[in-house]
PDB file of C-alpha atoms and ligand atoms in Angstrom:
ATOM      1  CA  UNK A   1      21.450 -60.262  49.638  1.00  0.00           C
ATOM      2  CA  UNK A   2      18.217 -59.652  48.142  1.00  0.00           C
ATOM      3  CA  UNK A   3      19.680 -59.125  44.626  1.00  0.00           C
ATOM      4  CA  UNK A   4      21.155 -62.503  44.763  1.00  0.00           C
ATOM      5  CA  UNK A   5      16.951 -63.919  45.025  1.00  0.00           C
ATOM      6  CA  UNK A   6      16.313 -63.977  40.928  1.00  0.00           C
ATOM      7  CA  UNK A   7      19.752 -66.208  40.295  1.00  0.00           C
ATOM      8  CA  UNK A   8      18.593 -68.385  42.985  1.00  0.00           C
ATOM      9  CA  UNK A   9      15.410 -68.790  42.083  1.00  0.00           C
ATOM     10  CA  UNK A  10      16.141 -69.798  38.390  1.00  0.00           C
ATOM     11  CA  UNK A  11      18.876 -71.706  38.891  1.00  0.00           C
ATOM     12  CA  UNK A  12      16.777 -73.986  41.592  1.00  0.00           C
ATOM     13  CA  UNK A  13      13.877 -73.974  38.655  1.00  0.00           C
ATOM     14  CA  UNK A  14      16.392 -74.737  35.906  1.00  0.00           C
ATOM     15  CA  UNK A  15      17.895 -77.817  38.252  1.00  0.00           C
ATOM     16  CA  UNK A  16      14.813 -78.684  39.465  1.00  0.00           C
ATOM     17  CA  UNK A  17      13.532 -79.482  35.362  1.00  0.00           C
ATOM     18  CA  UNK A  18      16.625 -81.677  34.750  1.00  0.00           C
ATOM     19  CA  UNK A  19      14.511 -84.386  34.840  1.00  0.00           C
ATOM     20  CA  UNK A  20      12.048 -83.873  32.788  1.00  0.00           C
ATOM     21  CA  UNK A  21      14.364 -81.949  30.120  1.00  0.00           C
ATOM     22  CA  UNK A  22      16.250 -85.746  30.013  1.00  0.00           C
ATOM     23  CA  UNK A  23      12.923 -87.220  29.783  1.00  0.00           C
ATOM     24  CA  UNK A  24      11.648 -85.223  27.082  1.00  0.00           C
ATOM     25  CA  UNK A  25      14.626 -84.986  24.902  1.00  0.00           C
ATOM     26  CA  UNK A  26      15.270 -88.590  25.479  1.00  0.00           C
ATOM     27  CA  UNK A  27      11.641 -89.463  24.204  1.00  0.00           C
ATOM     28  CA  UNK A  28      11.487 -87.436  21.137  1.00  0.00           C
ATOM     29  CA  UNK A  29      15.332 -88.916  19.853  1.00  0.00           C
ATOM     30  CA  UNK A  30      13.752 -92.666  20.599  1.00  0.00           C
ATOM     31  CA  UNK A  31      10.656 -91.563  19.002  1.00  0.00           C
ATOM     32  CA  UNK A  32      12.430 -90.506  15.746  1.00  0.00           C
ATOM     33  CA  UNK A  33      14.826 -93.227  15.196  1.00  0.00           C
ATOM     34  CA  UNK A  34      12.809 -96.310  16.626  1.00  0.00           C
ATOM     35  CA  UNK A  35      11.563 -98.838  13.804  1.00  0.00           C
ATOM     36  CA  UNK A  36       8.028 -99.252  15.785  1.00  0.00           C
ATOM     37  CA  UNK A  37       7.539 -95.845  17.368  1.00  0.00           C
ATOM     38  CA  UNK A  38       3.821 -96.995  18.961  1.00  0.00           C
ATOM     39  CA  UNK A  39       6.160 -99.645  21.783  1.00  0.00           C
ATOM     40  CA  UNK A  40       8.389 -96.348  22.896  1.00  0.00           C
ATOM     41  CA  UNK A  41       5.330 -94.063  23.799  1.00  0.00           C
ATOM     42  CA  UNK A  42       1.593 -93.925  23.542  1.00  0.00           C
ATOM     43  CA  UNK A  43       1.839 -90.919  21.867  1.00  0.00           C
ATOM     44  CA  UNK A  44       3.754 -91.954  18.755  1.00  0.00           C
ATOM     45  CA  UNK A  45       2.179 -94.691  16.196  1.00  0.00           C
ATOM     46  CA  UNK A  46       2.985 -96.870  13.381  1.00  0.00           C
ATOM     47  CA  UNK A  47       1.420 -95.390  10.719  1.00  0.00           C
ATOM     48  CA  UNK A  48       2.155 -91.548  11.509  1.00  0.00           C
ATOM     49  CA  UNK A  49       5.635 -90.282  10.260  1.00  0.00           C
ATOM     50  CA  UNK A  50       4.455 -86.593   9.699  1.00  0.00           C
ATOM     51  CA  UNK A  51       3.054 -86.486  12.877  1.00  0.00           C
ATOM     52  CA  UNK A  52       5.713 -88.607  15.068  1.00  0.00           C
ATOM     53  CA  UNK A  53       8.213 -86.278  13.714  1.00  0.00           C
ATOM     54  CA  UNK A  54       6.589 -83.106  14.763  1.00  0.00           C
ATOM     55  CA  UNK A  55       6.250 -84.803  18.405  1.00  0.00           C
ATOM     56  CA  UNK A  56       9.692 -85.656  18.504  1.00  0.00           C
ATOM     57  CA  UNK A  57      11.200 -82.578  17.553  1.00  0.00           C
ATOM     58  CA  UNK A  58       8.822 -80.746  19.696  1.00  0.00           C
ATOM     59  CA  UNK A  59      10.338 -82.981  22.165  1.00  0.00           C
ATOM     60  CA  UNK A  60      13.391 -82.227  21.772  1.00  0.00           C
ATOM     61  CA  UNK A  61      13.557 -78.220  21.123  1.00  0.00           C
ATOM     62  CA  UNK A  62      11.089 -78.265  24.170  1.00  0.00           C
ATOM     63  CA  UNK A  63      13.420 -79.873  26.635  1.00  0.00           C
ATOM     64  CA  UNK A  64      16.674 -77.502  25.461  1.00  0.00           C
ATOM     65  CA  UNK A  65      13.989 -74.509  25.934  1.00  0.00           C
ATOM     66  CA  UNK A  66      12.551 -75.838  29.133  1.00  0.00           C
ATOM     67  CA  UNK A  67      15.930 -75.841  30.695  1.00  0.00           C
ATOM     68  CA  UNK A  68      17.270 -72.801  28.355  1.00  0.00           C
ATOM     69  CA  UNK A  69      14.742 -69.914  29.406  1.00  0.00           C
ATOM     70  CA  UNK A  70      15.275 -69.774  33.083  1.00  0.00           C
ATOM     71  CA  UNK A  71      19.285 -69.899  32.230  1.00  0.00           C
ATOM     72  CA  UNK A  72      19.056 -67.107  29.628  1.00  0.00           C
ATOM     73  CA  UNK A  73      17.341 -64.786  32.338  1.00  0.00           C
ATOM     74  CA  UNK A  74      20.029 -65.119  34.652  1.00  0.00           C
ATOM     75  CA  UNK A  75      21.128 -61.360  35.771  1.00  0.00           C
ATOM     76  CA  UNK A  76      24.622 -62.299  35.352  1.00  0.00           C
ATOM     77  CA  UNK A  77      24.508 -63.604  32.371  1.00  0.00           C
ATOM     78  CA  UNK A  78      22.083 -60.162  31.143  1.00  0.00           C
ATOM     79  CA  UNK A  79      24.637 -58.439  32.884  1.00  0.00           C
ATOM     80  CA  UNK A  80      27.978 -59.208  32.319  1.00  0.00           C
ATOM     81  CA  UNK A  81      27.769 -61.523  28.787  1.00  0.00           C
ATOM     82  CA  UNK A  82      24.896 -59.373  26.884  1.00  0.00           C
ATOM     83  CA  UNK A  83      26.702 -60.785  23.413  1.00  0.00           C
ATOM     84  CA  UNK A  84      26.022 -64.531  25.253  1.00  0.00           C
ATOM     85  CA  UNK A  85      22.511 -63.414  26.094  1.00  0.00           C
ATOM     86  CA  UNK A  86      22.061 -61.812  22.773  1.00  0.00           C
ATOM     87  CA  UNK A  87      22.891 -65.026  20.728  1.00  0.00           C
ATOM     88  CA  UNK A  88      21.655 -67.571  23.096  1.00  0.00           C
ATOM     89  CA  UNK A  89      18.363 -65.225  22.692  1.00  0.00           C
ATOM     90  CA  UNK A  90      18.082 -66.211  18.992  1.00  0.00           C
ATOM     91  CA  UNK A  91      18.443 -69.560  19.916  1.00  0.00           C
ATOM     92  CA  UNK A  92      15.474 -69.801  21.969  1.00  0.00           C
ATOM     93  CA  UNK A  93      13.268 -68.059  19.948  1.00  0.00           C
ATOM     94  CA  UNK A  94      14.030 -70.804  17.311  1.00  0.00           C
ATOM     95  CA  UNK A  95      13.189 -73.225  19.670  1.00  0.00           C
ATOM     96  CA  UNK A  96      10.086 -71.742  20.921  1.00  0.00           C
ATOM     97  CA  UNK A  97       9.536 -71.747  16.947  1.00  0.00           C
ATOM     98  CA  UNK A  98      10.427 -75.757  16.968  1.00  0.00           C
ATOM     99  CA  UNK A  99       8.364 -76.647  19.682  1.00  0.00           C
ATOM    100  CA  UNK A 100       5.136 -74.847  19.032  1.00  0.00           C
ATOM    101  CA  UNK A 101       4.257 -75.440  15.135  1.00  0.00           C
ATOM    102  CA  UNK A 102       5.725 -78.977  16.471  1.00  0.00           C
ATOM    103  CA  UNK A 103       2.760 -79.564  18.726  1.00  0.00           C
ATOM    104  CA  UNK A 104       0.439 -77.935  16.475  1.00  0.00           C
ATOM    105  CA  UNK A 105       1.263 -80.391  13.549  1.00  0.00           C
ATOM    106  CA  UNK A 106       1.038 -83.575  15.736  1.00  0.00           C
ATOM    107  CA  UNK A 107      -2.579 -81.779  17.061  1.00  0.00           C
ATOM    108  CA  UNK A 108      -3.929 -81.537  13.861  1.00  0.00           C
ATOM    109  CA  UNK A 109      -2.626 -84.503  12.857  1.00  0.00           C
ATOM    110  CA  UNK A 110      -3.247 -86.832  15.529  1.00  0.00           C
ATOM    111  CA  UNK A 111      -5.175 -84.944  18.046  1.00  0.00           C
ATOM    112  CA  UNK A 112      -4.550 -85.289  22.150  1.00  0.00           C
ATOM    113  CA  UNK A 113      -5.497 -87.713  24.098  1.00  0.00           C
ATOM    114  CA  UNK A 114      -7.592 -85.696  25.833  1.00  0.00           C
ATOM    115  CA  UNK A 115      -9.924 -85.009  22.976  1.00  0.00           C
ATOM    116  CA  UNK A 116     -10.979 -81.909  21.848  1.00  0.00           C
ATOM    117  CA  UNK A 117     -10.611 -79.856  25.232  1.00  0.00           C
ATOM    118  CA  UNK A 118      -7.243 -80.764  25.418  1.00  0.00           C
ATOM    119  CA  UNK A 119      -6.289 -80.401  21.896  1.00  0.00           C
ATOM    120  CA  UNK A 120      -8.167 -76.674  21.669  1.00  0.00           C
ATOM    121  CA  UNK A 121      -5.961 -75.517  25.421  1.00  0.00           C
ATOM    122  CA  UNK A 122      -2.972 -77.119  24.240  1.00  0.00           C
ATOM    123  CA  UNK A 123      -2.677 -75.550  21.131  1.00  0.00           C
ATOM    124  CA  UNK A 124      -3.540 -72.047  22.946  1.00  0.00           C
ATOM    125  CA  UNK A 125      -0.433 -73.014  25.055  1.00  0.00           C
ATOM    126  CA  UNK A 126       1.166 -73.514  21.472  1.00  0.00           C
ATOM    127  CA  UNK A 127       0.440 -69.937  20.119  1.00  0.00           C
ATOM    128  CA  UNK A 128       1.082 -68.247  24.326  1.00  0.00           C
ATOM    129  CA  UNK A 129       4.589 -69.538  23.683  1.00  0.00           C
ATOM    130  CA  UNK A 130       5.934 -68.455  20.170  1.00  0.00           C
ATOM    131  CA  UNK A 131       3.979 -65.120  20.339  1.00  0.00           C
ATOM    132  CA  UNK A 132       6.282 -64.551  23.760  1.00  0.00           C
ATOM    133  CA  UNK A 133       9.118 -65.869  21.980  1.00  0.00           C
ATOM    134  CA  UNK A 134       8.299 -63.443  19.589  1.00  0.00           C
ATOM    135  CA  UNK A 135       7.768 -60.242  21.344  1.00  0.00           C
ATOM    136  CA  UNK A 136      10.440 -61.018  23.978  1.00  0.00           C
ATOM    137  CA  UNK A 137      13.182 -60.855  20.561  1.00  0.00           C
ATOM    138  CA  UNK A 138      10.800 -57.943  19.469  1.00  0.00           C
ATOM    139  CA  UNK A 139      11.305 -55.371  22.195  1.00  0.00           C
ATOM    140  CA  UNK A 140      14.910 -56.798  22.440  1.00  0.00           C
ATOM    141  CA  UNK A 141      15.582 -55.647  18.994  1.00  0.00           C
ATOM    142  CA  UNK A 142      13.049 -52.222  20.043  1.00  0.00           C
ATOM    143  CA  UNK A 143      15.691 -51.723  23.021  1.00  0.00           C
ATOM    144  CA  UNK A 144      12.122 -51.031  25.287  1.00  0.00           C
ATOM    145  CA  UNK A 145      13.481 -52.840  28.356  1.00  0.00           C
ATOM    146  CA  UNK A 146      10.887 -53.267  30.775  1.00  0.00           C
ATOM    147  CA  UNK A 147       8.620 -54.747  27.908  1.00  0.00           C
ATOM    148  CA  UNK A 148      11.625 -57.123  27.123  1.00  0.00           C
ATOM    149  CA  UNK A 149      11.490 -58.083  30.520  1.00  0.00           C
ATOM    150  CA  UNK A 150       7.765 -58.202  30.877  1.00  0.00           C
ATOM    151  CA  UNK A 151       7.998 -60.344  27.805  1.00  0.00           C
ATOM    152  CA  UNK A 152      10.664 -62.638  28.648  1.00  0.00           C
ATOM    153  CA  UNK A 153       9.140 -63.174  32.272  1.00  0.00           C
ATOM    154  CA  UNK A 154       6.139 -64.475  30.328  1.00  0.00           C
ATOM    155  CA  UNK A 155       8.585 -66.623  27.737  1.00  0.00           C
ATOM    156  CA  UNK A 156       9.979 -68.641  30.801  1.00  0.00           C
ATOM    157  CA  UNK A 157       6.647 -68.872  32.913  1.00  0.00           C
ATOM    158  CA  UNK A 158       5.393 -70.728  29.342  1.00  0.00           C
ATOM    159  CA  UNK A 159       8.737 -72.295  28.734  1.00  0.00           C
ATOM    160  CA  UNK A 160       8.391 -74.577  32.113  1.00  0.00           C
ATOM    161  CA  UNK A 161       4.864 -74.987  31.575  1.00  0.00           C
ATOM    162  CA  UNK A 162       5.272 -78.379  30.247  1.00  0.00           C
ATOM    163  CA  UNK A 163       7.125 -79.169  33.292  1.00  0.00           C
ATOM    164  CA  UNK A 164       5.109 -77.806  35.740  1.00  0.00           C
ATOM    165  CA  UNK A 165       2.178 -80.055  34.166  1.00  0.00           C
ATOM    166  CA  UNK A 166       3.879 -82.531  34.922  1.00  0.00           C
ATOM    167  CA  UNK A 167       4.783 -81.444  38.408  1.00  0.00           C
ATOM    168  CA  UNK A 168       1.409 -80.501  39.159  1.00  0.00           C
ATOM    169  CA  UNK A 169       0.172 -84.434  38.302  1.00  0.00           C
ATOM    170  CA  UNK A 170       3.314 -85.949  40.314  1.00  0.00           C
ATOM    171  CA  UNK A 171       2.049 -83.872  43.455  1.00  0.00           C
ATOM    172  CA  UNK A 172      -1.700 -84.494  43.035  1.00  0.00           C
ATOM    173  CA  UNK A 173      -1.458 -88.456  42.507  1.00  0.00           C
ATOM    174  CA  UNK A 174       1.026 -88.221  45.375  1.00  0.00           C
ATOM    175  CA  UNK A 175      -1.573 -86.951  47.755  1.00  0.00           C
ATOM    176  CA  UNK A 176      -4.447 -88.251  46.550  1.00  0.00           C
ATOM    177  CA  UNK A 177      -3.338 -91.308  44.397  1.00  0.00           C
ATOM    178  CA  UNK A 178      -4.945 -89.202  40.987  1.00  0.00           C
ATOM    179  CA  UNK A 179      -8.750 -88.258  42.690  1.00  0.00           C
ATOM    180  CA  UNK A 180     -10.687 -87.112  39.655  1.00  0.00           C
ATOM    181  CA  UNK A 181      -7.816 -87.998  37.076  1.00  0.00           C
ATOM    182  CA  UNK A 182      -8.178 -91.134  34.566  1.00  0.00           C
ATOM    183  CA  UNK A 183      -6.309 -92.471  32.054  1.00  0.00           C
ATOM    184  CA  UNK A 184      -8.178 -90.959  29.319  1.00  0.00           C
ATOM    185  CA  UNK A 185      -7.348 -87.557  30.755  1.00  0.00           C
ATOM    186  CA  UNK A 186     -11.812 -86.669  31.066  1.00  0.00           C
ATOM    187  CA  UNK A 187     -11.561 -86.573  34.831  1.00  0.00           C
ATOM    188  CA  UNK A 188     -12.222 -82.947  36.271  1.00  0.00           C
ATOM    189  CA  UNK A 189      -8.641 -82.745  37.571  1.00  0.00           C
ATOM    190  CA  UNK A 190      -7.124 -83.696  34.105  1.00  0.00           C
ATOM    191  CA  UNK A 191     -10.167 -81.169  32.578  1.00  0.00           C
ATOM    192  CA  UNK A 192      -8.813 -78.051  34.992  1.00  0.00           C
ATOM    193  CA  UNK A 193      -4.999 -79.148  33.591  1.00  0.00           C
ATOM    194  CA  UNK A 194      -5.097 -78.420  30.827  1.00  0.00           C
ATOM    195  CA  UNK A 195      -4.870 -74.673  31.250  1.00  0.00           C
ATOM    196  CA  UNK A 196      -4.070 -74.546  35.418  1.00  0.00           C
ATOM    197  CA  UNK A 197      -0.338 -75.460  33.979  1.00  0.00           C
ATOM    198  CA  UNK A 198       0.196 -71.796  32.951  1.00  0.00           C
ATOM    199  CA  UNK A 199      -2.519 -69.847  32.909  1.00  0.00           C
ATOM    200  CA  UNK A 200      -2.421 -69.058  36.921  1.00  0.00           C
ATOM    201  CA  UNK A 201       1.109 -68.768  36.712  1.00  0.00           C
ATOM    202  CA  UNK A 202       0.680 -65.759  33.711  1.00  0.00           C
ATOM    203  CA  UNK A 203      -1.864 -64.647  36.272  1.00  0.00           C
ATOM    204  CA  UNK A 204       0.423 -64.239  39.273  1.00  0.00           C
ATOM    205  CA  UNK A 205       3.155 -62.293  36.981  1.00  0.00           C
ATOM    206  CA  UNK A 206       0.879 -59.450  35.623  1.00  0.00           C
ATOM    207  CA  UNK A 207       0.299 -58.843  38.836  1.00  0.00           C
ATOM    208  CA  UNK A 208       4.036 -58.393  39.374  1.00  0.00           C
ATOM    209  CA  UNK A 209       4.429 -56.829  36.216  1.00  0.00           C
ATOM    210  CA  UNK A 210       1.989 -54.464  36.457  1.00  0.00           C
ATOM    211  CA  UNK A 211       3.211 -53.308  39.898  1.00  0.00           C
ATOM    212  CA  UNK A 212       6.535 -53.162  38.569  1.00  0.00           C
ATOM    213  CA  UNK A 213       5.708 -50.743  35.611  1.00  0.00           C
ATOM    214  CA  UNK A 214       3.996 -48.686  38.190  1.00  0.00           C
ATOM    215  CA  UNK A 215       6.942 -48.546  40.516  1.00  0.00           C
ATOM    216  CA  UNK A 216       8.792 -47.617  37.374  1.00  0.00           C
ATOM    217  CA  UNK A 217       6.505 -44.763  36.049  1.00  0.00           C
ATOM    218  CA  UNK A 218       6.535 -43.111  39.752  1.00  0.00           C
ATOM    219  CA  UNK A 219       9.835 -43.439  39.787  1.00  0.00           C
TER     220      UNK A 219
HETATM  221  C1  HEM B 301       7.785 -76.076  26.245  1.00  0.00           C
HETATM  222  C2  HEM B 301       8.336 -77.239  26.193  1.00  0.00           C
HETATM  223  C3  HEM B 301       7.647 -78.552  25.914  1.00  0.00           C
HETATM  224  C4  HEM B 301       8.146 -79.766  26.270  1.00  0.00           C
HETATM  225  C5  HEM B 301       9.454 -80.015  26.959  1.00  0.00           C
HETATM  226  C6  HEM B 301       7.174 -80.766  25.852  1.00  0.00           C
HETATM  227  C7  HEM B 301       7.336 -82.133  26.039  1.00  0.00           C
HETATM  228  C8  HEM B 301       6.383 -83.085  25.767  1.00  0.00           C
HETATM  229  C9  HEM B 301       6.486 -84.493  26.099  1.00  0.00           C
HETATM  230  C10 HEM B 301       7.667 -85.152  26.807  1.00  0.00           C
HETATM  231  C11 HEM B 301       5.363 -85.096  25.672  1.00  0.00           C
HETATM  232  C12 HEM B 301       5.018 -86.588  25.810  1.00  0.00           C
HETATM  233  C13 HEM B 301       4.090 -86.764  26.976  1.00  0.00           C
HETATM  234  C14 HEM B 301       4.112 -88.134  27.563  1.00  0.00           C
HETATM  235  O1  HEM B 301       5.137 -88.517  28.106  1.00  0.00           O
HETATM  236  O2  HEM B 301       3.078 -88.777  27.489  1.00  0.00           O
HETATM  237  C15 HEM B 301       4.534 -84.086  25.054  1.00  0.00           C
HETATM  238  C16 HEM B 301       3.297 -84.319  24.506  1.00  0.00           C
HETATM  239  C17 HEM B 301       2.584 -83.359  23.805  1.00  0.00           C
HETATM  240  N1  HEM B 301       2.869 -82.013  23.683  1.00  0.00           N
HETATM  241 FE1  HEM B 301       4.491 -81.090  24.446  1.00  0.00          FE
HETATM  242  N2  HEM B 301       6.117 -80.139  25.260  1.00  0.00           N
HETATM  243  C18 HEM B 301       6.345 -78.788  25.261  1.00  0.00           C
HETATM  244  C19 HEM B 301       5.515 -77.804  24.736  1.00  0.00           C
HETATM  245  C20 HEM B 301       4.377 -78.041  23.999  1.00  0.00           C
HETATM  246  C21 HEM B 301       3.597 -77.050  23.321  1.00  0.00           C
HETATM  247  C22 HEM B 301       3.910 -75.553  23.296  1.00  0.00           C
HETATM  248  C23 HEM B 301       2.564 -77.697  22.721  1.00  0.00           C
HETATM  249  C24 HEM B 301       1.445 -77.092  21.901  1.00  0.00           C
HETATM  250  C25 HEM B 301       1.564 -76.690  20.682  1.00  0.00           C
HETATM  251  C26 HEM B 301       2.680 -79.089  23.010  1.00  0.00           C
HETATM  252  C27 HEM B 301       1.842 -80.090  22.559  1.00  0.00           C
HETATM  253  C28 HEM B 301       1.918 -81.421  22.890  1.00  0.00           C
HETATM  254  C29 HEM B 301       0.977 -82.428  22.487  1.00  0.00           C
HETATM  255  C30 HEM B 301      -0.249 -82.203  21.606  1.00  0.00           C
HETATM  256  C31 HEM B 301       1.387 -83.644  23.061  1.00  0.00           C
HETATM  257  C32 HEM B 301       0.684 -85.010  22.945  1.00  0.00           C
HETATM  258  C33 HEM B 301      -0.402 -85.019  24.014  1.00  0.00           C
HETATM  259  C34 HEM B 301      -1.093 -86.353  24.136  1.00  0.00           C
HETATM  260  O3  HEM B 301      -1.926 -86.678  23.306  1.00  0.00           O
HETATM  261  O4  HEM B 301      -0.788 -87.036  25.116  1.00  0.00           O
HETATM  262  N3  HEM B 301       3.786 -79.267  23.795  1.00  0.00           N
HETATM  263  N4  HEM B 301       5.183 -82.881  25.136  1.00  0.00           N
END
C-alpha cells in the first residue's frame, strides 16, 4: 500500500498541471505564428521577434516538461521500461535546455514585468532548472543512484515551479481577492513570489533527501 504513495502522488501532480501545460503550450504556438503578437499576450510585442521567439518556445518546451518530469519519475516506468525512462530522460534534459536559455533570452531582451527583482529571481529559477537537468542526466550516466534521485527530485520540484506560481496566485486572490498583489507585480505578495514558487519547495526536499541519504548510509 504504501509503495503505491509516489505513483499517486505524481500522477495527481501531473493531472492536476493539465491546465496550465494547455495554457502554456497553447500561448507560446499563438505567440509564434500570430501577425500582431502584442493582442495574444502582454508579454509578447510588435517589435520583438528575437525575444517573442525565445518566450514562445520557452512556452512550449516548458509545458511538455511541466507535465513530462513528474511522468518520467514514475516507479513503474524506472522500473519496468528503464530503456523508456532512459530516452524519455534525454528528452527532458533538452527541454529543460529549451526552456531555460528561452527565458533568459526574452529577460535580457525584454526584461519582466516585474522589473529588476523579478527578472534577477527568475533567471536564478532559469539556471536552478538546467543545472538539475544537468546533473540529474549526469549521475544517470555516473550510475550513482541516490544522487540521480536526489537530482531528479530537485528536476521535477523546478519543473512544476511555473505551475505552482501560478497555483499559488489562483489560491491567494481566491482568499483574499490579490491583498498586497498589483498589476505591476511590486506588491509584497508578488515581491515574496518570485522565489516562494520553488525555493520552499527545494527547502522541504533536502530535508527529505538528506534524511534519506542518512537512512541509506546506516543502512
Ligand atoms: C518550467 C516550465 C515553464 C513554463 C511552463 C513556463 C511558462 C510560462 C508562461 C505560460 C508564461 C506567460 C505568463 C503569462 O501568462 O503572463 C511565462 C512567462 C515567463 N517565463 Fe516562463 N515558464 C517556465 C519556466 C521558466 C523559466 C525556467 C524561466 C527563466 C529562465 C522563465 C522565464 C519567464 C519569463 C521571463 C516570463 C515573462 C515574465 C513577464 O514579464 O511577465 N520561465 N512562462
Amino acid at each position: 500500500m504504501r509503495a503505491a504513495v509516489p505513483t499517486v502522488l505524481l500522477l495527481l501532480l501531473a493531472l492536476n498541471t493539465a491546465w496550465f501545460v494547455v495554457y502554456s503550450a497553447s500561448l507560446g504556438v499563438q505567440g509564434l505564428v500570430a501577425d500582431a503578437p502584442g493582442t495574444v499576450s502582454r508579454v509578447f510585442f510588435e517589435d520583438a521577434l528575437v525575444a517573442n521567439a525565445a518566450l514562445a518556445l520557452h512556452m512550449f518546451a516548458g509545458a511538455l516538461l511541466t507535465i513530462g518530469a513528474p511522468l518520467q519519475a514514475l516507479p513503474i516506468l524506472r522500473r519496468r521500461w528503464p530503456a523508456v525512462h532512459r530516452r524519455s530522460g534525454y528528452v527532458l534534459f533538452g527541454l529543460a535546455i529549451v526552456t531555460g536559455p528561452g527565458g533568459f533570452v526574452y529577460i535580457l531582451i525584454k526584461g519582466t514585468v516585474g522589473g529588476w527583482w523579478m527578472s534577477l529571481w527568475f533567471a536564478i529559477y532559469g539556471g536552478a532548472l538546467i543545472w538539475a537537468a544537468a546533473a540529474t542526466i549526469y549521475h544517470a550516466i555516473d550510475k550513482n543512484r541516490p544522487q540521480h534521485f536526489a537530482w531528479a527530485t530537485r528536476l521535477v520540484i523546478l519543473a512544476v515551479g511555473s505551475w505552482i506560481y501560478r497555483m499559488h496566485y489562483g489560491i491567494w486572490y481566491g482568499l483574499t481577492d490579490g491583498l498586497g498583489s498589483n498589476s505591476a507585480f511590486t506588491g509584497p505578495f508578488d515581491q515574496i513570489q518570485v522565489f516562494a514558487f520553488y525555493v520552499p519547495y527545494l527547502l522541504v526536499a533536502e530535508v527529505f533527501l538528506r534524511r534519506r541519504l542518512r537512512r541509506r548510509a546506516l543502512r
